[in-house]
mmCIF file of C-alpha atoms in Angstrom:
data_model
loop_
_atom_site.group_PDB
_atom_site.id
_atom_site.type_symbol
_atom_site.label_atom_id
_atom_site.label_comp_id
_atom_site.label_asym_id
_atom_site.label_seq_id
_atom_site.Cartn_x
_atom_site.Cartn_y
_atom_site.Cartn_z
ATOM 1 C CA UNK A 1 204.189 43.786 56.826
ATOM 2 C CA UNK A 2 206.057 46.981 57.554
ATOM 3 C CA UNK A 3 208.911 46.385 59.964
ATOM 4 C CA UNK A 4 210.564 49.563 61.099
ATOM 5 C CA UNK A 5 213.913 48.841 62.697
ATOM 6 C CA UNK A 6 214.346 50.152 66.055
ATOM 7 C CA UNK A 7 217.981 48.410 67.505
ATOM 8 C CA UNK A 8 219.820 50.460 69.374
ATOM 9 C CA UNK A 9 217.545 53.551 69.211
ATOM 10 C CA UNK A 10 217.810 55.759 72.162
ATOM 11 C CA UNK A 11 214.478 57.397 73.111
ATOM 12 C CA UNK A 12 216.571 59.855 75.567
ATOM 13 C CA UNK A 13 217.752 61.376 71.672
ATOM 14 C CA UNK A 14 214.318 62.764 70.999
ATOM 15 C CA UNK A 15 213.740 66.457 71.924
ATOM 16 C CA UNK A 16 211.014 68.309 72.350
ATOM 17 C CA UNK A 17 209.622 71.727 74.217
ATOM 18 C CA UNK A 18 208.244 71.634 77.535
ATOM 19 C CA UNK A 19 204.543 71.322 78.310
ATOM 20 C CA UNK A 20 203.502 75.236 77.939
ATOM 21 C CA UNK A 21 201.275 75.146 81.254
ATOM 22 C CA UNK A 22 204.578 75.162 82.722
ATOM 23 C CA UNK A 23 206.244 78.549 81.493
ATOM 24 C CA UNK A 24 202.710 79.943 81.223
ATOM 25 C CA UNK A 25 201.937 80.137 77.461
ATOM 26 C CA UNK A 26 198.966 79.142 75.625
ATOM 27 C CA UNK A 27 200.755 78.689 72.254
ATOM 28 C CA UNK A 28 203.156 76.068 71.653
ATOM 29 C CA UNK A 29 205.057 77.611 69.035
ATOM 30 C CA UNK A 30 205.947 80.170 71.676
ATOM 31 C CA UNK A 31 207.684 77.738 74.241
ATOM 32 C CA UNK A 32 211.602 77.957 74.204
ATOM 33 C CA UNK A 33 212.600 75.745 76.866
ATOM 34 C CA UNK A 34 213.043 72.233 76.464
ATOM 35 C CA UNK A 35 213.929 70.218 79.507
ATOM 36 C CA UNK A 36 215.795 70.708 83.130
ATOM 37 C CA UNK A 37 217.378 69.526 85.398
ATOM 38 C CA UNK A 38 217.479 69.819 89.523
ATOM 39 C CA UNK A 39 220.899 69.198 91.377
ATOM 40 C CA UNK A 40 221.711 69.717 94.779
ATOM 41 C CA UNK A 41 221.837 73.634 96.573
ATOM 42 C CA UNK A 42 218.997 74.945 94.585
ATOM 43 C CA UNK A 43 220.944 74.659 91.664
ATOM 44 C CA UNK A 44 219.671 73.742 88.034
ATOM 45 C CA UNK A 45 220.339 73.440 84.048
ATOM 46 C CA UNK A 46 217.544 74.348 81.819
ATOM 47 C CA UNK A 47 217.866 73.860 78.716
ATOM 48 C CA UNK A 48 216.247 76.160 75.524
ATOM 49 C CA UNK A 49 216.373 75.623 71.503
ATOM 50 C CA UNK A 50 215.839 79.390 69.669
ATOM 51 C CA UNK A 51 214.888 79.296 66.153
ATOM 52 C CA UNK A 52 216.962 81.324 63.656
ATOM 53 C CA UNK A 53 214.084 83.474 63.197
ATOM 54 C CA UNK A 54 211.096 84.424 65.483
ATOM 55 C CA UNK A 55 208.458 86.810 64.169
ATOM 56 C CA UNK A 56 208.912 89.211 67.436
ATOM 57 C CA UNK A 57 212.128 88.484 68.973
ATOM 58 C CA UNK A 58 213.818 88.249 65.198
ATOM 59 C CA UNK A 59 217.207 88.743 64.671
ATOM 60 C CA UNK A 60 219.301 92.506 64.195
ATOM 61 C CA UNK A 61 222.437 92.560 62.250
ATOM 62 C CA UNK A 62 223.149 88.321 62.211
ATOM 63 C CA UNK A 63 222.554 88.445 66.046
ATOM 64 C CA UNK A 64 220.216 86.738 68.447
ATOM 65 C CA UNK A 65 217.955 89.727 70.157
ATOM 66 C CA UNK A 66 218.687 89.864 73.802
ATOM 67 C CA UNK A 67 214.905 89.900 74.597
ATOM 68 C CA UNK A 68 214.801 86.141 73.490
ATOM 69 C CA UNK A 69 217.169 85.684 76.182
ATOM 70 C CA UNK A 70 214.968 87.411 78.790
ATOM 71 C CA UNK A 71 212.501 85.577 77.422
ATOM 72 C CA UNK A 72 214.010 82.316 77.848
ATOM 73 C CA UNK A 73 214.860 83.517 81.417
ATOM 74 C CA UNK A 74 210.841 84.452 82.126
ATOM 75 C CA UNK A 75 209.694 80.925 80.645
ATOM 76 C CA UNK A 76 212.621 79.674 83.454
ATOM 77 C CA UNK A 77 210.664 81.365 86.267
ATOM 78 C CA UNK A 78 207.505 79.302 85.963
ATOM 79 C CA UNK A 79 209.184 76.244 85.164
ATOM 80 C CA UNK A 80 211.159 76.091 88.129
ATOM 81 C CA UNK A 81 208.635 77.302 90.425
ATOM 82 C CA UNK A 82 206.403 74.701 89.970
ATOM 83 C CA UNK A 83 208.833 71.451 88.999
ATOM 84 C CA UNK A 84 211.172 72.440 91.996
ATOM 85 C CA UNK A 85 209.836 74.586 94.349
ATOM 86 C CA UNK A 86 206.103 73.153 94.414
ATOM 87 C CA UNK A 87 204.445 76.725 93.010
ATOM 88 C CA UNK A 88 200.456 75.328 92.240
ATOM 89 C CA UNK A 89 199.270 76.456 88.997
ATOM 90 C CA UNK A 90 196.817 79.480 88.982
ATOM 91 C CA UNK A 91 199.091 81.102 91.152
ATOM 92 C CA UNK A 92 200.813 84.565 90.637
ATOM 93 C CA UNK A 93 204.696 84.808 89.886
ATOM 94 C CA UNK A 94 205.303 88.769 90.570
ATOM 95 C CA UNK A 95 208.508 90.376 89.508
ATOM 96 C CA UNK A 96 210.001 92.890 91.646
ATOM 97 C CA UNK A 97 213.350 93.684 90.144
ATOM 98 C CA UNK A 98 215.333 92.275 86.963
ATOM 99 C CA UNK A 99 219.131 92.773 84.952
ATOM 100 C CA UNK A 100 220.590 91.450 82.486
ATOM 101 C CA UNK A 101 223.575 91.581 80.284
ATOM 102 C CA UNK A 102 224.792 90.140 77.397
ATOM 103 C CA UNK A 103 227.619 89.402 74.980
ATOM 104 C CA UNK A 104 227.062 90.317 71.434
ATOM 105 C CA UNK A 105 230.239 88.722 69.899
ATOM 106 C CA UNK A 106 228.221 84.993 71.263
ATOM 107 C CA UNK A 107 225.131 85.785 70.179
ATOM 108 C CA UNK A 108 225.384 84.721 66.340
ATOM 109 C CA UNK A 109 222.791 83.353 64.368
ATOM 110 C CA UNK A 110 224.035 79.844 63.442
ATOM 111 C CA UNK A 111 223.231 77.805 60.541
ATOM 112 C CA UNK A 112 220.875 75.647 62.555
ATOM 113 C CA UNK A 113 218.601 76.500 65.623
ATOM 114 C CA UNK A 114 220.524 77.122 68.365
ATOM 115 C CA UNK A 115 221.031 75.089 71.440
ATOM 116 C CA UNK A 116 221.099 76.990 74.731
ATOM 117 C CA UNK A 117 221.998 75.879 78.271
ATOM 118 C CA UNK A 118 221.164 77.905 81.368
ATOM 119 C CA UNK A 119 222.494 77.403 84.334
ATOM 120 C CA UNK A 120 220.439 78.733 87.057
ATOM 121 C CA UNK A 121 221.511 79.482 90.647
ATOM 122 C CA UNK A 122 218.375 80.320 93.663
ATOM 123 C CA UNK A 123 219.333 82.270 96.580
ATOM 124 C CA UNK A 124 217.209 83.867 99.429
ATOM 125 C CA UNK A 125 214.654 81.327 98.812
ATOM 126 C CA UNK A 126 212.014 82.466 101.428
ATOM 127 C CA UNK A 127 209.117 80.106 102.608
ATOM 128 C CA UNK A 128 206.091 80.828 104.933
ATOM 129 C CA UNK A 129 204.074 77.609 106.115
ATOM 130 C CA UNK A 130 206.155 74.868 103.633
ATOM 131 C CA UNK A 131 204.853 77.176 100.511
ATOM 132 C CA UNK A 132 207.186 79.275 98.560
ATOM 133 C CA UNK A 133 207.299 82.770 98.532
ATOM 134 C CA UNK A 134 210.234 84.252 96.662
ATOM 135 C CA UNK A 135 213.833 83.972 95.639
ATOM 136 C CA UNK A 136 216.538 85.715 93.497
ATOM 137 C CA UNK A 137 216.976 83.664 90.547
ATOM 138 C CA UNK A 138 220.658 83.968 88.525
ATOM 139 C CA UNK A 139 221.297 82.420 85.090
ATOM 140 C CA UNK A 140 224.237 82.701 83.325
ATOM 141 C CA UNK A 141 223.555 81.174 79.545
ATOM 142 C CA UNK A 142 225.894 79.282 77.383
ATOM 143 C CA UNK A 143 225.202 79.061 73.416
ATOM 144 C CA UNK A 144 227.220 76.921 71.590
ATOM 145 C CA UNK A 145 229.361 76.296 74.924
ATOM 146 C CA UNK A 146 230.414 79.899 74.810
ATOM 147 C CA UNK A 147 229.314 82.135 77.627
ATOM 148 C CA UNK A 148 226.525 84.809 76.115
ATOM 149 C CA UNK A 149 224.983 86.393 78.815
ATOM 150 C CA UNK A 150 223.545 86.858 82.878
ATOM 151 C CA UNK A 151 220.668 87.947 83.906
ATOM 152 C CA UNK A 152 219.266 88.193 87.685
ATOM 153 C CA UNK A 153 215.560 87.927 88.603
ATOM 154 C CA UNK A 154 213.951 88.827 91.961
ATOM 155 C CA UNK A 155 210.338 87.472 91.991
ATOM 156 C CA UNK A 156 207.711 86.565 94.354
ATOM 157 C CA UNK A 157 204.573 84.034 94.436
ATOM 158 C CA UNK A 158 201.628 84.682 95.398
ATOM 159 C CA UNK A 159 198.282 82.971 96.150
ATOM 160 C CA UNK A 160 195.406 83.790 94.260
ATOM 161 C CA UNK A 161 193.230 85.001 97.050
ATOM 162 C CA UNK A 162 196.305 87.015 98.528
ATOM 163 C CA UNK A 163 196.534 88.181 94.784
ATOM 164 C CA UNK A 164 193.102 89.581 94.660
ATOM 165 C CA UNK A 165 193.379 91.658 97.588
ATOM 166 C CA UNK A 166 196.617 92.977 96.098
ATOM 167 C CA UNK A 167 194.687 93.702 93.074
ATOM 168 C CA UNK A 168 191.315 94.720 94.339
ATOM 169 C CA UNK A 169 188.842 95.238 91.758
ATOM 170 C CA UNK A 170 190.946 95.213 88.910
ATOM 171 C CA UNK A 171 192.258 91.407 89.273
ATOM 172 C CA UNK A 172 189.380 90.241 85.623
ATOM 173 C CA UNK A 173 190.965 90.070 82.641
ATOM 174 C CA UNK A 174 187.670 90.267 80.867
ATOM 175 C CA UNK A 175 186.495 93.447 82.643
ATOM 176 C CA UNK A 176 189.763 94.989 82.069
ATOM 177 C CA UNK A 177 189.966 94.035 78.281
ATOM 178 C CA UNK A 178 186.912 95.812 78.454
ATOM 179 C CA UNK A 179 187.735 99.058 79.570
ATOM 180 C CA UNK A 180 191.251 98.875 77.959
ATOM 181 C CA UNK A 181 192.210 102.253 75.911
ATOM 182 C CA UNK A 182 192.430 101.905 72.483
ATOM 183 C CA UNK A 183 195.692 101.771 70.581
ATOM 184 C CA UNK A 184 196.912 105.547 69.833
ATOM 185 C CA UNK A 185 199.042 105.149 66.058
ATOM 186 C CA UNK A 186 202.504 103.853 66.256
ATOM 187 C CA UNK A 187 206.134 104.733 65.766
ATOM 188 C CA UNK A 188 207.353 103.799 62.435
ATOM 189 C CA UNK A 189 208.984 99.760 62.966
ATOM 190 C CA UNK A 190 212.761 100.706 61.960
ATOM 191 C CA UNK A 191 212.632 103.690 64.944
ATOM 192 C CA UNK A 192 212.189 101.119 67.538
ATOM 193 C CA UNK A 193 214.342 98.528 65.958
ATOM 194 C CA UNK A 194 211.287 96.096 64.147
ATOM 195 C CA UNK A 195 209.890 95.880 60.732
ATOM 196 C CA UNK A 196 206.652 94.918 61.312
ATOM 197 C CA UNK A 197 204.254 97.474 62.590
ATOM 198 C CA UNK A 198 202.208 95.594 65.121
ATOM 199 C CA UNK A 199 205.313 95.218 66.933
ATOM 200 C CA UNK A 200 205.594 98.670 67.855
ATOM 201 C CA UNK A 201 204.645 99.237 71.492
ATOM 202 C CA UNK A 202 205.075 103.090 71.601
ATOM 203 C CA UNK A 203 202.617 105.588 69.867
ATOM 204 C CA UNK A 204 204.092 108.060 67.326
ATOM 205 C CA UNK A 205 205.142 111.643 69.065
ATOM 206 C CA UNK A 206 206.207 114.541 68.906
ATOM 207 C CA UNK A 207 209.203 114.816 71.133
ATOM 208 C CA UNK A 208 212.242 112.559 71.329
ATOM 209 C CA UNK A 209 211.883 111.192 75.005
ATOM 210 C CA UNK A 210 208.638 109.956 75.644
ATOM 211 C CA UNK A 211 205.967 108.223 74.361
ATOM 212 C CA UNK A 212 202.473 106.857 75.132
ATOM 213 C CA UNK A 213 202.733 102.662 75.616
ATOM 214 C CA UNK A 214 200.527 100.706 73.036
ATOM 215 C CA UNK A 215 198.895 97.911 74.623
ATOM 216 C CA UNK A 216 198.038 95.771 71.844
ATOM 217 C CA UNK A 217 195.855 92.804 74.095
ATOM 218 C CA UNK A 218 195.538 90.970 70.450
ATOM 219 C CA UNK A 219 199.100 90.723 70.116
ATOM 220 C CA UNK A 220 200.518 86.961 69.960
ATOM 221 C CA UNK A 221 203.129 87.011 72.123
ATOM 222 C CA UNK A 222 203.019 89.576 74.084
ATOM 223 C CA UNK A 223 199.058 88.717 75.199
ATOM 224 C CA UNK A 224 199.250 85.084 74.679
ATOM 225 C CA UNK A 225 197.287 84.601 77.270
ATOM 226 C CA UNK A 226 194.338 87.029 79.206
ATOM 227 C CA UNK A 227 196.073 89.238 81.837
ATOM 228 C CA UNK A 228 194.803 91.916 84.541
ATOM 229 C CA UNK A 229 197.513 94.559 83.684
ATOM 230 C CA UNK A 230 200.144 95.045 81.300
ATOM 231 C CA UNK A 231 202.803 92.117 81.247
ATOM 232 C CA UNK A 232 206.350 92.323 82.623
ATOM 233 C CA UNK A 233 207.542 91.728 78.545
ATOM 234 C CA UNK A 234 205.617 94.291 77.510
ATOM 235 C CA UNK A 235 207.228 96.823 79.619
ATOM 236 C CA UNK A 236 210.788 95.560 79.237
ATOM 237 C CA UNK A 237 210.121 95.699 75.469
ATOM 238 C CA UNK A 238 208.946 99.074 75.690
ATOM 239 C CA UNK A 239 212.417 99.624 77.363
ATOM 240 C CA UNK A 240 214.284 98.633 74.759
ATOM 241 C CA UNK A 241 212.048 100.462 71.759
ATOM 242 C CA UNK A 242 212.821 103.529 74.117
ATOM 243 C CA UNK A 243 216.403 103.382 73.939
ATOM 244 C CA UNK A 244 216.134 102.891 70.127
ATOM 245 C CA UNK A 245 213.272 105.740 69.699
ATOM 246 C CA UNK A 246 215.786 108.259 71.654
ATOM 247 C CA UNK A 247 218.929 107.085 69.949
ATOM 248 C CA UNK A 248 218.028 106.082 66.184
ATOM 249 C CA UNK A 249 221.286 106.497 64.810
ATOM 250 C CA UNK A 250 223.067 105.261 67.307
ATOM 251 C CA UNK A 251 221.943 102.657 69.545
ATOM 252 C CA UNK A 252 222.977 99.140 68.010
ATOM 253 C CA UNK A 253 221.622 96.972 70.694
ATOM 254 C CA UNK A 254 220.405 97.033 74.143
ATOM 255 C CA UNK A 255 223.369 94.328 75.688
ATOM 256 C CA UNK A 256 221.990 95.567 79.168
ATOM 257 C CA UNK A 257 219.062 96.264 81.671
ATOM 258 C CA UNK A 258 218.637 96.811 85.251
ATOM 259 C CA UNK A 259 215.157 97.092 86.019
ATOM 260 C CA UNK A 260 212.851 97.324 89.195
ATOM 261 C CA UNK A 261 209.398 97.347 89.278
ATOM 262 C CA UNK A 262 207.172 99.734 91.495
ATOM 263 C CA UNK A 263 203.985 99.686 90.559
ATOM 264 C CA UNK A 264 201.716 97.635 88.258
ATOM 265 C CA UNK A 265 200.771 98.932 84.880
ATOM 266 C CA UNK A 266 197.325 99.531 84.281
ATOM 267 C CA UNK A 267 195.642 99.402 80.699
ATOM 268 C CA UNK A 268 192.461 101.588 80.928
ATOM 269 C CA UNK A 269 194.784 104.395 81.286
ATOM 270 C CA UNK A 270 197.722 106.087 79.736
ATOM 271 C CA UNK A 271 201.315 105.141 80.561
ATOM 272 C CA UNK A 272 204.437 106.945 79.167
ATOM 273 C CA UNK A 273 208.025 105.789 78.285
ATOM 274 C CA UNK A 274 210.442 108.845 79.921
ATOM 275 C CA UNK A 275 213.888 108.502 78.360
ATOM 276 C CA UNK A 276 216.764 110.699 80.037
ATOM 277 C CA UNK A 277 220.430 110.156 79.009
ATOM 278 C CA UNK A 278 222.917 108.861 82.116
ATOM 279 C CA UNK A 279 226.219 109.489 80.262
ATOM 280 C CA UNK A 280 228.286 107.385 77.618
ATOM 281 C CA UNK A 281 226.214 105.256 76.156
ATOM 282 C CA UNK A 282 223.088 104.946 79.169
ATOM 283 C CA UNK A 283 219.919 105.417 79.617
ATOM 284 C CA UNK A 284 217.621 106.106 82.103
ATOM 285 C CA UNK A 285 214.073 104.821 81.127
ATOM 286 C CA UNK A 286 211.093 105.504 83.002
ATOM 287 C CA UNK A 287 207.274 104.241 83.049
ATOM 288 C CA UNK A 288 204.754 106.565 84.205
ATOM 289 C CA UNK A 289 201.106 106.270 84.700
ATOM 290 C CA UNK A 290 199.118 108.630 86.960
ATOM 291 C CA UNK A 291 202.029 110.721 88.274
ATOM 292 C CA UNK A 292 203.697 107.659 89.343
ATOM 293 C CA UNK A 293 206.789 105.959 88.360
ATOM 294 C CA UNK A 294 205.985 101.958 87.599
ATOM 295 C CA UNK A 295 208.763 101.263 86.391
ATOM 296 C CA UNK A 296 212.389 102.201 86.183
ATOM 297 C CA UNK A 297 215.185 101.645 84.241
ATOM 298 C CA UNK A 298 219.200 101.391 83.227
ATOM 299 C CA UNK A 299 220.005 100.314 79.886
ATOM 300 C CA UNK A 300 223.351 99.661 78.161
ATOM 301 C CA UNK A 301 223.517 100.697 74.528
ATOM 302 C CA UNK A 302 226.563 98.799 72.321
ATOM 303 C CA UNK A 303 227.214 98.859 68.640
ATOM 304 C CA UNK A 304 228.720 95.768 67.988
ATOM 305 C CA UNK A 305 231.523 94.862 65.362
ATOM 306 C CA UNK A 306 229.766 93.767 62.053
ATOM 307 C CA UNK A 307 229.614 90.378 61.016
ATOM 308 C CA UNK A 308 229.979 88.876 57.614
ATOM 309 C CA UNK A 309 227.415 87.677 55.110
ATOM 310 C CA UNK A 310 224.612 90.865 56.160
ATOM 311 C CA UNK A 311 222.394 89.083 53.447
ATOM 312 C CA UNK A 312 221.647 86.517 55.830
ATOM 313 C CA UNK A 313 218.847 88.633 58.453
ATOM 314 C CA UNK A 314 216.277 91.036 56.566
ATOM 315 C CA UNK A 315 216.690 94.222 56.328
ATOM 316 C CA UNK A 316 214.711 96.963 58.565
ATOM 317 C CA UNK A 317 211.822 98.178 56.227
#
């Protein structure tokens, strides 16, 4: 008989990632959160585990990229709304505006997958009838117990009937995959800060402050699951290629982004990435579609101090 010895074993040891119907993924691989916590005053600790390497969020120069931060932080919006503040699934989580900054010196890549904490704060949480119906979410994140970075969310929830009079008759993913325009050819991967090509979401141009978004719908991560217009990490992403597209040479990493949303994006027509310098080292991105702005942007540029051992994180290609 096989005896396996089990004295003393703690089952509150094992780790694992959250169910992914609560930070609204379909993939598992994709989930980065892996437990919380509710205290008292709308406060909470969520807790995250990034992997050294992640085939679109990968690391630049021995660093973590931010946008696995902001990713963490979206995954945190679901999660809370419907373990704490009793948001039904199928609902709508809508971003209105979004920042966030981070620390490059505490965002190394250690030696095993990293362990992150975020502590979350909720303020002006706003009900209607005992049903939520928005807050402004702050996180401050710990890696490693050293502080890395902030980041504050203002979001709202909506029901899906209220949603599809918001959306009228463009709220079926199906009909609007449908329609969708197809993708125009890319920037090359090292000009927006990747190496892999279908992780470019701006087409190849002419001029050196806009470009046309790509809208890949097949794309893992950033389509994991069927959507009605294009996704909050879409355009944030495109954000960030911007900032590298305008500044090749010299834009290191995008430590910051304030961010409000206007307008949703469609994808049956073209949108464009406006970059305009600010002074020093910001930007002021834009998303256009249809002579409106949908989006717009501040970003923070830094080129941080080198770290040893470059062999460690692959090289741009």
């Amino acid at each position: 008989m096989l005896h396996t010895h089990t004295s003393g074993f703690d089952m509150s040891q094992l780790s694992t990632a959250v169910p992914r119907e609560l930070v609204h993924k379909r993939a598992h691989a994709e989930v980065l959160l892996t437990g919380w916590t509710t205290h008292t005053d709308n406060r909470h600790t969520v807790r995250a585990q990034w992997p050294r390497f992640h085939s679109f969020y990968w690391p630049r120069d021995q660093r973590f990229d931010p946008m696995l931060f902001v990713e963490s932080v979206r995954q945190t919006l679901p999660l809370l709304s419907h373990t704490a503040y009793g948001v039904p699934f199928g609902n709508h989580l809508i971003w209105d505006d979004f920042s966030y900054r981070v620390e490059p010196s505490a965002m190394a890549v250690p030696a095993s997958p990293a362990d992150v904490v975020l502590d979350v704060v909720c303020e002006d949480v706003r009900t209607r009838n005992g049903a939520f119906v928005s807050m402004v979410m702050h996180t401050t994140a710990h890696l490693d117990g050293e502080r890395m970075g902030t980041a504050t969310a203002r979001f709202a929830n909506r029901a899906p009937a209220l949603y599809r009079r918001l959306r009228g008759n463009r709220n079926d993913p199906a009909a609007v995959r449908a329609t969708a325009l197809p993708l125009p050819p890319a920037l090359r991967p090292a000009a927006v800060g990747h190496c892999l090509p279908y992780n470019v979401v701006l087409a190849d141009s002419t001029r050196t402050d806009r470009w046309q978004l790509r809208a890949d719908l097949d794309h893992p991560v950033l389509f994991d699951h069927p959507v009605d217009h294009a996704p909050g990490m879409l355009l944030l992403e495109a954000v960030r290629q911007a900032a590298h597209a305008h500044r090749p040479t010299a834009t290191g990493m995008v430590t910051g982004m304030s961010v409000t949303f206007d307008r949703w994006v469609e994808l049956d027509q073209p949108a464009w990435v406006c970059v305009a310098p600010l002074g020093g080292d910001g930007l002021r991105i834009t998303i256009e579609q249809g002579e409106e702005v949908c989006l717009g942007a501040e970003v923070t540029t830094t080129r941080p101090t080198p770290l040893p051992t470059p062999e460690r994180i692959p090289a741009l290609t």
